[in-house]
Amino acid sequence: MADHLDLHTVGDLLHHYPRRYAERGELTRLSDLPLDEHVTVVAQVADARVHTFNGGRGRRLEVTITDGSGRLQLVFFGKGVHKPRAELQPGTRAMFAGKVSVFNRKRQLAHPEFKALGAESGAEAVEAFAHQLLPLYPACKQMESWQIQQAIDTVLGPTGHEETALAGLVDPLPDGLREGRGLATLPEALRKIHRPATKTDIAMARDRLKWDEAFVLQVALARRRRADAQLPAAPRKPVPDGLLTAFDARLPFTLTDGQRRVSEEIFADLATDHPMHRLLQGEVGSGKTMVALRAMLGVVDAGGQAAMLAPTEVLAQQHHRSITEMMGELAEGGMLGGAEQGTKVVLLTGSMGAAARRQALLDLVTGEAGIVIGTHALIEDKVQFHDLGLVVVDEQHRFGVEQRDALRSKGKQPPHLLVMTATPIPRTVAMTVFGDLETSVLDQLPSGRSPIASHVVPAKDKPHFLTRAWERVREEVAAGHQGYVVCPRIGDDVGDEGDAPKGAASPSPEDEAEKRPPLAVVEVAEQLVKGPLSGLRVEVLHGRMQPEAKDDVMRRFAAGEVDVLVATTVIEVGVNVPNATAMVIMDADRFGVSQLHQLRGRVGRGSAAGLCLLVTDMPEGSPARARLGAVAATLDGFELSRIDLEQRREGDVLGQAQSGVRSSLRVLAVIDDEEVIAAAREEAAAIVADDPELTGYPELRTALDALLDKEREEYLDKG
């Protein structure tokens, strides 16, 4: 049990809650038995016989029962024949419960549950048996649900005496909070979740147990926020008429109200003497990079250095290119032709040549470079900063505790931290997953960005739609624009597994019916060049190309020397080519909702309208088609991320961002329980402000230590 279900103690077992409950079913007359339904019958045993088969090795007990209205056969096999053979003698009256099936054109119950009725058993006992709720537990092959139930029954003891067994439990909820919110005690909640008499019992138990999970987690996060606030940091106030002022003066557009508001929040944090911990959420193209760059320039003005961490080399190079372009001569500090208040912007990645790397490291340690952009190569021991003041972490790069500490140690004092994400995160998930970060949201697109029209292309049902899709791509190219074609796989199948889309839906029955591997970049590109896109300049881009080759393709695409880029999701984050207006996503049903939205954000980045075509073979009416329809119907990322989360299991939602949490959330549903999470966050903040060490709450401390064992530490520290 320990290994397969991670249940090591009696406490673990008691907190292994039923997944759902089966009802034995209404009391039914034998003459009215419905097929394939769970029923309960009260009847008398007319006959019971054991048959052997398979050369005497197999045994089958057949019992015939009658209630006066009809007859029914019960069958038991193998070792399961001993108990019923002893207890179901002809003439015995009993209750039987099971699912009605048909064998040899006769109705039967296979391995039904039963309970003999004594002479004194009245109508009430029969009703109670028929309506009893049977808990069904998350189980595994080595440990069936009924075995788990037996173990829990052993721990709880006889019905009506559970309080004794549950007396020593540590209750993490302070009495005042529990009573104030009218929640059940922990022993009562555990008794009702494992042995409910009614559905109301289950609801009451779940309400209480949700609070436990939400509250302990929010206390952990509140303490983490408090600990971070105690750390010292150098305040970074931009000097007037410095680099930031010069940069703002050369911007060809005005900032949106959202960018201004978020910048003010960030500069207010940077001016304090404890480290900023802020999450910046914004749609693809909402101008997050601009906000982050202004924060970095402000820190350089204040005499510090800023580092931007990107998850891949392609992205680091992209950021470096776009930031140096935005800054112009301000990015050439100390160089001929550079502006006098400029600074050096250096790139640092794993694949750089030794000489370039040596120069970059030198520029960092002397302070010559105010801004460095790189992959996590930045965290290595060899990298030393003159005075690191701000770290900006871009998309998907969840920091582990070791990485955060490694970067912190690079500064004379802990640097300020800004985490950026283009995946819109519903408020509850932000409160749960990023609960130790303050959140800023950029929710308007900069002026000059164009709307994106999205359409589903049902290639199997309507092949002419696909033909039209390729015509549309040709029309965009003829009008002087460019396009993307995105595929789920690279091709040639060498180590392709890693290229499967993240967040993609698990195989549905339609997928199973398909049995066709997802379309691949290499093959699709070949077909397009020979067929519908012949004569156009088509190139491929995927994760297994050499960094120089990838960079070369991206550079030529950005320069307009390539008409159509056939790529995997490497283009999902951060690729910025304003002239690209069309995107065709092949096998779109193989991607998650949020991922499709991310990809779509790569077009319509200039003044011309964008077009996104979602190609699928899935039949109409399938869940996959409904998902694509939702993506085509709205450009609101928050709405889509909600749809996405509702369609995935809770564990996946959190599993993407945290380790360890799979085992810590059992009844709390991050999307549905918004009110519980928000209320728990308030209560937790108040308790931690009042008693940071929780000296007055020993039980809460114990629960917290259990949550923050080694495995969970990592998840709370991913930042």
CSV table of N, CA, C and O in Angstrom, one decimal, residues 487-491 495-505 518-519 544 568-569 572 590-592 595:
chain,number,residue,atom,x,y,z
A,487,CYS,N,3.2,22.1,-36.6
A,487,CYS,CA,2.9,20.7,-36.5
A,487,CYS,C,3.3,20.2,-35.1
A,487,CYS,O,4.2,20.7,-34.5
A,488,PRO,N,2.6,19.1,-34.7
A,488,PRO,CA,2.9,18.6,-33.3
A,488,PRO,C,4.2,17.9,-33.2
A,488,PRO,O,4.7,17.7,-32.1
A,489,ARG,N,4.8,17.4,-34.4
A,489,ARG,CA,5.9,16.5,-34.3
A,489,ARG,C,7.0,17.0,-35.2
A,489,ARG,O,6.7,17.7,-36.2
A,490,ILE,N,8.2,16.6,-35.0
A,490,ILE,CA,9.3,17.0,-35.9
A,490,ILE,C,9.4,16.1,-37.1
A,490,ILE,O,9.5,16.6,-38.2
A,491,GLY,N,9.3,14.8,-36.9
A,491,GLY,CA,9.4,13.9,-38.0
A,491,GLY,C,10.5,12.9,-37.8
A,491,GLY,O,11.3,13.0,-36.9
A,495,GLY,N,13.8,10.1,-31.4
A,495,GLY,CA,13.6,10.9,-30.1
A,495,GLY,C,12.5,11.9,-30.2
A,495,GLY,O,12.5,12.9,-29.6
A,496,ASP,N,11.4,11.5,-30.9
A,496,ASP,CA,10.3,12.5,-31.2
A,496,ASP,C,9.4,12.7,-30.0
A,496,ASP,O,8.7,13.7,-29.9
A,497,GLU,N,9.5,11.8,-29.0
A,497,GLU,CA,8.5,11.9,-27.9
A,497,GLU,C,8.5,13.2,-27.3
A,497,GLU,O,7.5,13.8,-27.0
A,498,GLY,N,9.7,13.8,-27.1
A,498,GLY,CA,9.8,15.0,-26.3
A,498,GLY,C,9.1,16.2,-27.0
A,498,GLY,O,9.0,17.2,-26.5
A,499,ASP,N,8.8,15.9,-28.3
A,499,ASP,CA,8.2,17.0,-29.0
A,499,ASP,C,6.7,17.1,-29.0
A,499,ASP,O,6.1,17.9,-29.6
A,500,ALA,N,6.1,16.1,-28.3
A,500,ALA,CA,4.6,16.1,-28.2
A,500,ALA,C,4.2,17.3,-27.5
A,500,ALA,O,4.8,17.7,-26.5
A,501,PRO,N,3.1,17.9,-27.9
A,501,PRO,CA,2.7,19.2,-27.3
A,501,PRO,C,2.4,19.0,-25.8
A,501,PRO,O,1.7,18.0,-25.4
A,502,LYS,N,2.8,19.9,-25.0
A,502,LYS,CA,2.5,19.9,-23.6
A,502,LYS,C,1.1,20.3,-23.4
A,502,LYS,O,0.6,21.1,-24.2
A,503,GLY,N,0.5,19.8,-22.4
A,503,GLY,CA,-0.9,20.2,-22.1
A,503,GLY,C,-1.9,19.6,-23.2
A,503,GLY,O,-3.0,20.0,-23.2
A,504,ALA,N,-1.4,18.7,-24.1
A,504,ALA,CA,-2.3,18.2,-25.1
A,504,ALA,C,-3.3,17.3,-24.4
A,504,ALA,O,-3.0,16.7,-23.3
A,505,ALA,N,-4.4,17.2,-25.0
A,505,ALA,CA,-5.5,16.3,-24.3
A,505,ALA,C,-5.0,14.9,-24.4
A,505,ALA,O,-4.3,14.5,-25.2
A,518,PRO,N,0.7,11.9,-35.1
A,518,PRO,CA,0.5,13.3,-35.4
A,518,PRO,C,1.4,13.8,-36.6
A,518,PRO,O,2.4,13.2,-36.8
A,519,LEU,N,0.9,14.8,-37.3
A,519,LEU,CA,1.6,15.2,-38.5
A,519,LEU,C,3.0,15.8,-38.1
A,519,LEU,O,3.1,16.4,-37.0
A,544,ARG,N,15.3,20.2,-32.7
A,544,ARG,CA,16.6,19.4,-32.8
A,544,ARG,C,17.6,20.0,-33.7
A,544,ARG,O,18.6,19.4,-34.0
A,568,THR,N,7.6,23.4,-35.2
A,568,THR,CA,7.0,22.8,-34.0
A,568,THR,C,6.6,24.0,-33.1
A,568,THR,O,6.7,25.2,-33.5
A,569,THR,N,6.3,23.7,-31.9
A,569,THR,CA,5.9,24.7,-30.9
A,569,THR,C,7.1,25.6,-30.5
A,569,THR,O,7.0,26.4,-29.5
A,572,GLU,N,6.3,28.9,-30.0
A,572,GLU,CA,5.2,29.3,-29.2
A,572,GLU,C,5.4,30.5,-28.3
A,572,GLU,O,4.5,31.3,-28.0
A,590,ARG,N,-4.5,18.1,-31.1
A,590,ARG,CA,-3.4,17.5,-30.3
A,590,ARG,C,-2.7,18.5,-29.4
A,590,ARG,O,-1.8,18.2,-28.7
A,591,PHE,N,-3.2,19.8,-29.4
A,591,PHE,CA,-2.6,20.8,-28.5
A,591,PHE,C,-3.6,21.2,-27.5
A,591,PHE,O,-4.8,21.1,-27.7
A,592,GLY,N,-3.1,21.7,-26.3
A,592,GLY,CA,-4.0,22.2,-25.3
A,592,GLY,C,-4.6,23.5,-25.7
A,592,GLY,O,-4.0,24.2,-26.5
A,595,GLN,N,-2.2,26.4,-25.2
A,595,GLN,CA,-1.1,26.4,-26.1
A,595,GLN,C,-1.5,26.9,-27.5
A,595,GLN,O,-0.8,27.7,-28.1
